[in-house]
mmCIF file of C-alpha atoms in Angstrom:
data_model
loop_
_atom_site.group_PDB
_atom_site.id
_atom_site.type_symbol
_atom_site.label_atom_id
_atom_site.label_comp_id
_atom_site.label_asym_id
_atom_site.label_seq_id
_atom_site.Cartn_x
_atom_site.Cartn_y
_atom_site.Cartn_z
ATOM 1 C CA GLY A 1 68.469 183.650 21.913
ATOM 2 C CA ALA A 2 66.547 182.230 18.993
ATOM 3 C CA VAL A 3 62.782 182.486 19.003
ATOM 4 C CA VAL A 4 60.246 179.823 18.163
ATOM 5 C CA SER A 5 56.647 180.917 17.988
ATOM 6 C CA GLN A 6 53.842 178.432 18.490
ATOM 7 C CA HIS A 7 50.164 179.170 17.922
ATOM 8 C CA PRO A 8 47.600 178.888 19.248
ATOM 9 C CA SER A 9 48.590 178.715 22.899
ATOM 10 C CA TRP A 10 45.326 177.038 23.766
ATOM 11 C CA VAL A 11 42.388 175.686 21.855
ATOM 12 C CA ILE A 12 39.079 174.101 22.740
ATOM 13 C CA CYS A 13 37.299 172.127 20.073
ATOM 14 C CA LYS A 14 34.429 169.729 19.655
ATOM 15 C CA SER A 15 35.021 166.048 19.236
ATOM 16 C CA GLY A 16 35.418 165.131 15.575
ATOM 17 C CA THR A 17 36.864 168.425 14.433
ATOM 18 C CA SER A 18 40.411 169.072 13.292
ATOM 19 C CA VAL A 19 42.869 171.438 14.889
ATOM 20 C CA LYS A 20 45.998 172.916 13.342
ATOM 21 C CA ILE A 21 48.970 174.036 15.416
ATOM 22 C CA GLU A 22 51.716 176.157 13.899
ATOM 23 C CA CYS A 23 55.369 176.287 14.865
ATOM 24 C CA ARG A 24 57.575 179.003 13.402
ATOM 25 C CA SER A 25 61.248 179.691 13.829
ATOM 26 C CA LEU A 26 61.359 183.472 13.696
ATOM 27 C CA ASP A 27 65.042 184.252 13.345
ATOM 28 C CA PHE A 28 66.680 181.140 11.966
ATOM 29 C CA GLN A 29 66.053 178.414 9.443
ATOM 30 C CA ALA A 30 65.180 175.045 10.852
ATOM 31 C CA THR A 31 65.448 172.039 8.610
ATOM 32 C CA THR A 32 64.379 169.866 11.504
ATOM 33 C CA MET A 33 61.580 170.439 13.955
ATOM 34 C CA PHE A 34 60.212 168.127 16.605
ATOM 35 C CA TRP A 35 56.704 167.706 17.978
ATOM 36 C CA TYR A 36 56.129 166.565 21.547
ATOM 37 C CA ARG A 37 53.104 165.775 23.662
ATOM 38 C CA GLN A 38 52.869 165.991 27.401
ATOM 39 C CA PHE A 39 50.066 164.537 29.485
ATOM 40 C CA PRO A 40 49.560 165.810 33.038
ATOM 41 C CA LYS A 41 52.345 164.765 35.382
ATOM 42 C CA GLN A 42 54.133 163.001 32.555
ATOM 43 C CA SER A 43 57.276 163.792 30.626
ATOM 44 C CA LEU A 44 57.534 165.364 27.204
ATOM 45 C CA MET A 45 57.168 162.539 24.708
ATOM 46 C CA LEU A 46 58.418 162.874 21.161
ATOM 47 C CA MET A 47 55.655 162.324 18.638
ATOM 48 C CA ALA A 48 57.459 162.960 15.394
ATOM 49 C CA THR A 49 60.449 164.500 13.699
ATOM 50 C CA SER A 50 59.620 166.930 10.950
ATOM 51 C CA ASN A 51 62.126 167.534 8.167
ATOM 52 C CA GLU A 52 61.687 170.326 5.668
ATOM 53 C CA GLY A 53 60.616 169.045 2.291
ATOM 54 C CA SER A 54 60.168 165.439 3.309
ATOM 55 C CA LYS A 55 57.782 163.234 5.208
ATOM 56 C CA ALA A 56 57.809 163.328 8.955
ATOM 57 C CA THR A 57 59.177 160.429 10.954
ATOM 58 C CA TYR A 58 56.694 159.257 13.559
ATOM 59 C CA GLU A 59 57.479 157.565 16.832
ATOM 60 C CA GLN A 60 56.097 154.157 17.525
ATOM 61 C CA GLY A 61 52.489 154.291 18.572
ATOM 62 C CA VAL A 62 51.779 157.693 17.046
ATOM 63 C CA GLU A 63 49.184 157.533 14.273
ATOM 64 C CA LYS A 64 50.499 159.413 11.265
ATOM 65 C CA ASP A 65 47.042 159.695 9.725
ATOM 66 C CA LYS A 66 45.711 161.298 12.850
ATOM 67 C CA PHE A 67 48.579 163.661 13.519
ATOM 68 C CA LEU A 68 49.421 165.228 10.193
ATOM 69 C CA ILE A 69 52.709 167.076 10.063
ATOM 70 C CA ASN A 70 53.717 169.433 7.314
ATOM 71 C CA HIS A 71 57.096 171.154 7.118
ATOM 72 C CA ALA A 72 56.772 173.049 3.871
ATOM 73 C CA SER A 73 59.317 175.751 4.582
ATOM 74 C CA LEU A 74 62.471 176.214 6.599
ATOM 75 C CA THR A 75 60.628 178.297 9.165
ATOM 76 C CA LEU A 76 57.246 176.637 9.507
ATOM 77 C CA SER A 77 55.984 173.256 10.615
ATOM 78 C CA THR A 78 52.350 172.482 11.322
ATOM 79 C CA LEU A 79 50.690 169.721 13.302
ATOM 80 C CA THR A 80 47.074 168.956 12.491
ATOM 81 C CA VAL A 81 45.133 166.793 14.888
ATOM 82 C CA THR A 82 42.454 165.273 12.697
ATOM 83 C CA SER A 83 39.086 164.155 14.027
ATOM 84 C CA ALA A 84 40.121 165.056 17.536
ATOM 85 C CA HIS A 85 38.697 163.092 20.453
ATOM 86 C CA PRO A 86 38.801 163.760 24.196
ATOM 87 C CA GLU A 87 41.753 161.391 24.616
ATOM 88 C CA ASP A 88 43.771 163.704 22.343
ATOM 89 C CA SER A 89 43.476 166.454 24.929
ATOM 90 C CA SER A 90 47.032 167.220 25.903
ATOM 91 C CA PHE A 91 49.808 169.770 25.837
ATOM 92 C CA TYR A 92 51.554 169.864 22.473
ATOM 93 C CA ILE A 93 54.903 171.570 22.067
ATOM 94 C CA CYS A 94 57.292 171.982 19.174
ATOM 95 C CA SER A 95 60.994 172.579 19.016
ATOM 96 C CA ALA A 96 63.246 173.706 16.196
ATOM 97 C CA ARG A 97 66.832 172.628 15.847
ATOM 98 C CA ARG A 98 69.462 175.159 14.946
ATOM 99 C CA GLY A 99 72.885 174.041 13.805
ATOM 100 C CA GLY A 100 72.366 170.517 15.060
ATOM 101 C CA GLU A 101 73.244 171.226 18.658
ATOM 102 C CA LYS A 102 70.627 173.645 19.841
ATOM 103 C CA LEU A 103 66.931 173.149 20.339
ATOM 104 C CA PHE A 104 64.545 176.026 20.800
ATOM 105 C CA PHE A 105 61.054 175.341 22.027
ATOM 106 C CA GLY A 106 57.760 176.974 21.355
ATOM 107 C CA SER A 107 55.570 177.902 24.299
ATOM 108 C CA GLY A 108 53.186 175.018 23.684
ATOM 109 C CA THR A 109 49.518 174.508 22.880
ATOM 110 C CA GLN A 110 47.004 173.205 25.369
ATOM 111 C CA LEU A 111 44.370 171.281 23.462
ATOM 112 C CA SER A 112 41.048 170.447 25.074
ATOM 113 C CA VAL A 113 38.624 168.303 23.115
ATOM 114 C CA LEU A 114 35.047 168.327 24.380
ATOM 115 C CA ASP B 1 59.083 152.849 29.591
ATOM 116 C CA GLN B 2 60.583 155.852 31.322
ATOM 117 C CA GLN B 3 64.226 155.937 30.320
ATOM 118 C CA VAL B 4 64.895 159.232 32.071
ATOM 119 C CA LYS B 5 63.572 159.672 35.568
ATOM 120 C CA GLN B 6 63.286 162.625 37.860
ATOM 121 C CA ASN B 7 61.953 161.139 41.038
ATOM 122 C CA SER B 8 61.408 164.374 42.902
ATOM 123 C CA PRO B 9 58.436 166.291 41.522
ATOM 124 C CA SER B 10 59.236 169.286 43.672
ATOM 125 C CA LEU B 11 62.025 170.908 45.648
ATOM 126 C CA SER B 12 61.894 173.908 47.944
ATOM 127 C CA VAL B 13 65.060 175.792 48.855
ATOM 128 C CA GLN B 14 65.831 178.997 50.674
ATOM 129 C CA GLU B 15 67.442 181.809 48.726
ATOM 130 C CA GLY B 16 71.233 181.693 48.882
ATOM 131 C CA ARG B 17 71.403 177.977 49.540
ATOM 132 C CA ILE B 18 72.233 175.194 47.142
ATOM 133 C CA SER B 19 69.588 173.499 45.010
ATOM 134 C CA ILE B 20 70.318 169.971 43.887
ATOM 135 C CA LEU B 21 68.112 168.413 41.248
ATOM 136 C CA ASN B 22 68.565 164.769 40.417
ATOM 137 C CA CYS B 23 68.057 162.672 37.324
ATOM 138 C CA ASP B 24 68.543 158.982 36.605
ATOM 139 C CA TYR B 25 68.609 157.184 33.296
ATOM 140 C CA THR B 26 68.490 153.570 32.219
ATOM 141 C CA ASN B 27 69.799 153.523 28.654
ATOM 142 C CA SER B 28 73.576 153.154 28.427
ATOM 143 C CA MET B 29 73.457 154.450 24.845
ATOM 144 C CA PHE B 30 72.778 157.964 26.078
ATOM 145 C CA ASP B 31 75.912 160.020 25.640
ATOM 146 C CA TYR B 32 74.766 163.605 26.000
ATOM 147 C CA PHE B 33 72.613 165.117 28.686
ATOM 148 C CA LEU B 34 70.849 168.425 28.971
ATOM 149 C CA TRP B 35 68.945 170.436 31.526
ATOM 150 C CA TYR B 36 66.124 172.703 30.501
ATOM 151 C CA LYS B 37 64.285 175.254 32.561
ATOM 152 C CA LYS B 38 60.641 176.099 32.032
ATOM 153 C CA TYR B 39 58.617 179.014 33.324
ATOM 154 C CA PRO B 40 54.806 178.933 33.201
ATOM 155 C CA ALA B 41 53.326 179.670 29.768
ATOM 156 C CA GLU B 42 56.750 179.486 28.160
ATOM 157 C CA GLY B 43 58.639 176.751 26.381
ATOM 158 C CA PRO B 44 61.637 175.048 27.951
ATOM 159 C CA THR B 45 64.925 176.897 27.544
ATOM 160 C CA PHE B 46 68.329 175.310 27.502
ATOM 161 C CA LEU B 47 70.325 175.653 30.678
ATOM 162 C CA ILE B 48 73.399 173.456 30.606
ATOM 163 C CA SER B 49 74.605 170.209 29.079
ATOM 164 C CA ILE B 50 77.240 167.577 29.593
ATOM 165 C CA SER B 51 78.852 164.994 27.392
ATOM 166 C CA SER B 52 79.365 161.476 28.676
ATOM 167 C CA ILE B 53 83.127 161.920 28.330
ATOM 168 C CA LYS B 54 83.019 164.411 31.169
ATOM 169 C CA ASP B 55 81.890 164.146 34.741
ATOM 170 C CA LYS B 56 81.332 167.820 35.397
ATOM 171 C CA ASN B 57 80.387 170.935 33.536
ATOM 172 C CA GLU B 58 80.065 174.340 35.095
ATOM 173 C CA ASP B 59 78.459 177.535 33.883
ATOM 174 C CA GLY B 60 78.248 180.310 36.407
ATOM 175 C CA ARG B 61 75.935 179.286 39.231
ATOM 176 C CA PHE B 62 74.988 176.071 37.473
ATOM 177 C CA THR B 63 76.985 172.853 37.588
ATOM 178 C CA VAL B 64 75.990 169.491 36.208
ATOM 179 C CA PHE B 65 77.603 166.325 37.499
ATOM 180 C CA LEU B 66 77.496 163.011 35.684
ATOM 181 C CA ASN B 67 78.088 159.623 37.259
ATOM 182 C CA LYS B 68 78.063 157.191 34.370
ATOM 183 C CA SER B 69 78.503 154.078 36.446
ATOM 184 C CA ALA B 70 75.427 154.995 38.462
ATOM 185 C CA LYS B 71 73.589 156.380 35.430
ATOM 186 C CA HIS B 72 72.897 159.475 37.449
ATOM 187 C CA LEU B 73 73.260 163.163 36.910
ATOM 188 C CA SER B 74 72.542 166.137 39.046
ATOM 189 C CA LEU B 75 72.183 169.857 38.601
ATOM 190 C CA HIS B 76 73.548 172.112 41.306
ATOM 191 C CA ILE B 77 72.502 175.734 41.570
ATOM 192 C CA VAL B 78 74.594 177.846 43.916
ATOM 193 C CA PRO B 79 73.499 180.235 45.241
ATOM 194 C CA SER B 80 69.823 179.744 44.532
ATOM 195 C CA GLN B 81 67.796 182.820 43.663
ATOM 196 C CA PRO B 82 64.036 183.397 43.597
ATOM 197 C CA GLY B 83 64.233 183.817 39.813
ATOM 198 C CA ASP B 84 65.395 180.218 39.595
ATOM 199 C CA SER B 85 61.922 179.068 40.591
ATOM 200 C CA ALA B 86 60.765 177.040 37.583
ATOM 201 C CA VAL B 87 60.323 173.492 36.368
ATOM 202 C CA TYR B 88 63.595 171.809 35.479
ATOM 203 C CA PHE B 89 63.696 169.015 32.931
ATOM 204 C CA CYS B 90 66.492 166.559 32.472
ATOM 205 C CA ALA B 91 66.929 165.208 28.929
ATOM 206 C CA ALA B 92 69.142 162.600 27.305
ATOM 207 C CA ASN B 93 70.383 162.133 23.756
ATOM 208 C CA SER B 94 72.191 159.245 22.080
ATOM 209 C CA GLY B 95 73.777 161.050 19.162
ATOM 210 C CA GLY B 96 76.314 163.133 20.992
ATOM 211 C CA SER B 97 75.728 166.847 20.861
ATOM 212 C CA THR B 98 73.778 166.558 17.612
ATOM 213 C CA LEU B 99 70.321 166.603 19.044
ATOM 214 C CA GLY B 100 67.766 164.177 17.759
ATOM 215 C CA ARG B 101 65.343 162.094 19.734
ATOM 216 C CA LEU B 102 65.515 163.510 23.228
ATOM 217 C CA TYR B 103 64.180 161.592 26.185
ATOM 218 C CA PHE B 104 62.849 163.796 28.955
ATOM 219 C CA GLY B 105 62.197 163.313 32.620
ATOM 220 C CA ARG B 106 58.919 164.469 34.146
ATOM 221 C CA GLY B 107 60.458 167.575 35.583
ATOM 222 C CA THR B 108 61.111 168.948 39.046
ATOM 223 C CA GLN B 109 59.392 172.099 40.244
ATOM 224 C CA LEU B 110 61.983 174.190 42.069
ATOM 225 C CA THR B 111 60.755 176.871 44.426
ATOM 226 C CA VAL B 112 63.298 179.276 45.878
ATOM 227 C CA TRP B 113 61.906 181.288 48.763
ATOM 228 C CA PRO B 114 63.385 184.470 50.232
#
């Protein structure tokens, strides 16, 4: 199956710093990638849809200035959590869409903000 | 508002027996449903899907049943194997098989014991 690589798998940072998470589709081109967040015992919640070469579409309630998404190439999307705070601590996971009907997920990033 | 619900956080089944995982949804606009399986430290992987025009889809040991009137679907695994032990997520889409904004349940941890 297709492979989506997500890095880092976990990160601990101080409050106020920024953290960048990368999502790469290794063996296919993905014009569309999705970013999700999952709090403990909750479901995966879509944060934003990232389209190559255009601005991301954010879900209601997700601050676009706080969660910067860049999809500069067909194989790479990045999520930057700016000025992270403890309430941003969560599990972040990306997925890349192939051919419209298949989604392949990264392994996720556990973010802990101290 | 949780539009996709998996009310059982865990299920324990003996090897060789049937596992039945349940999922309910509230939005009648959903027309395509998917099950994903997730092992620890890995991203979810696609398992099986069903379109709302069908009431059953089978793939080997896995069968998904859809009851549109009840807004309920279930995943049957027969026979269950220890390697099936994982978290299973139910997801719903409203654009047919072209995947966009997926709504996920909270997942059910399946444990298959020898």
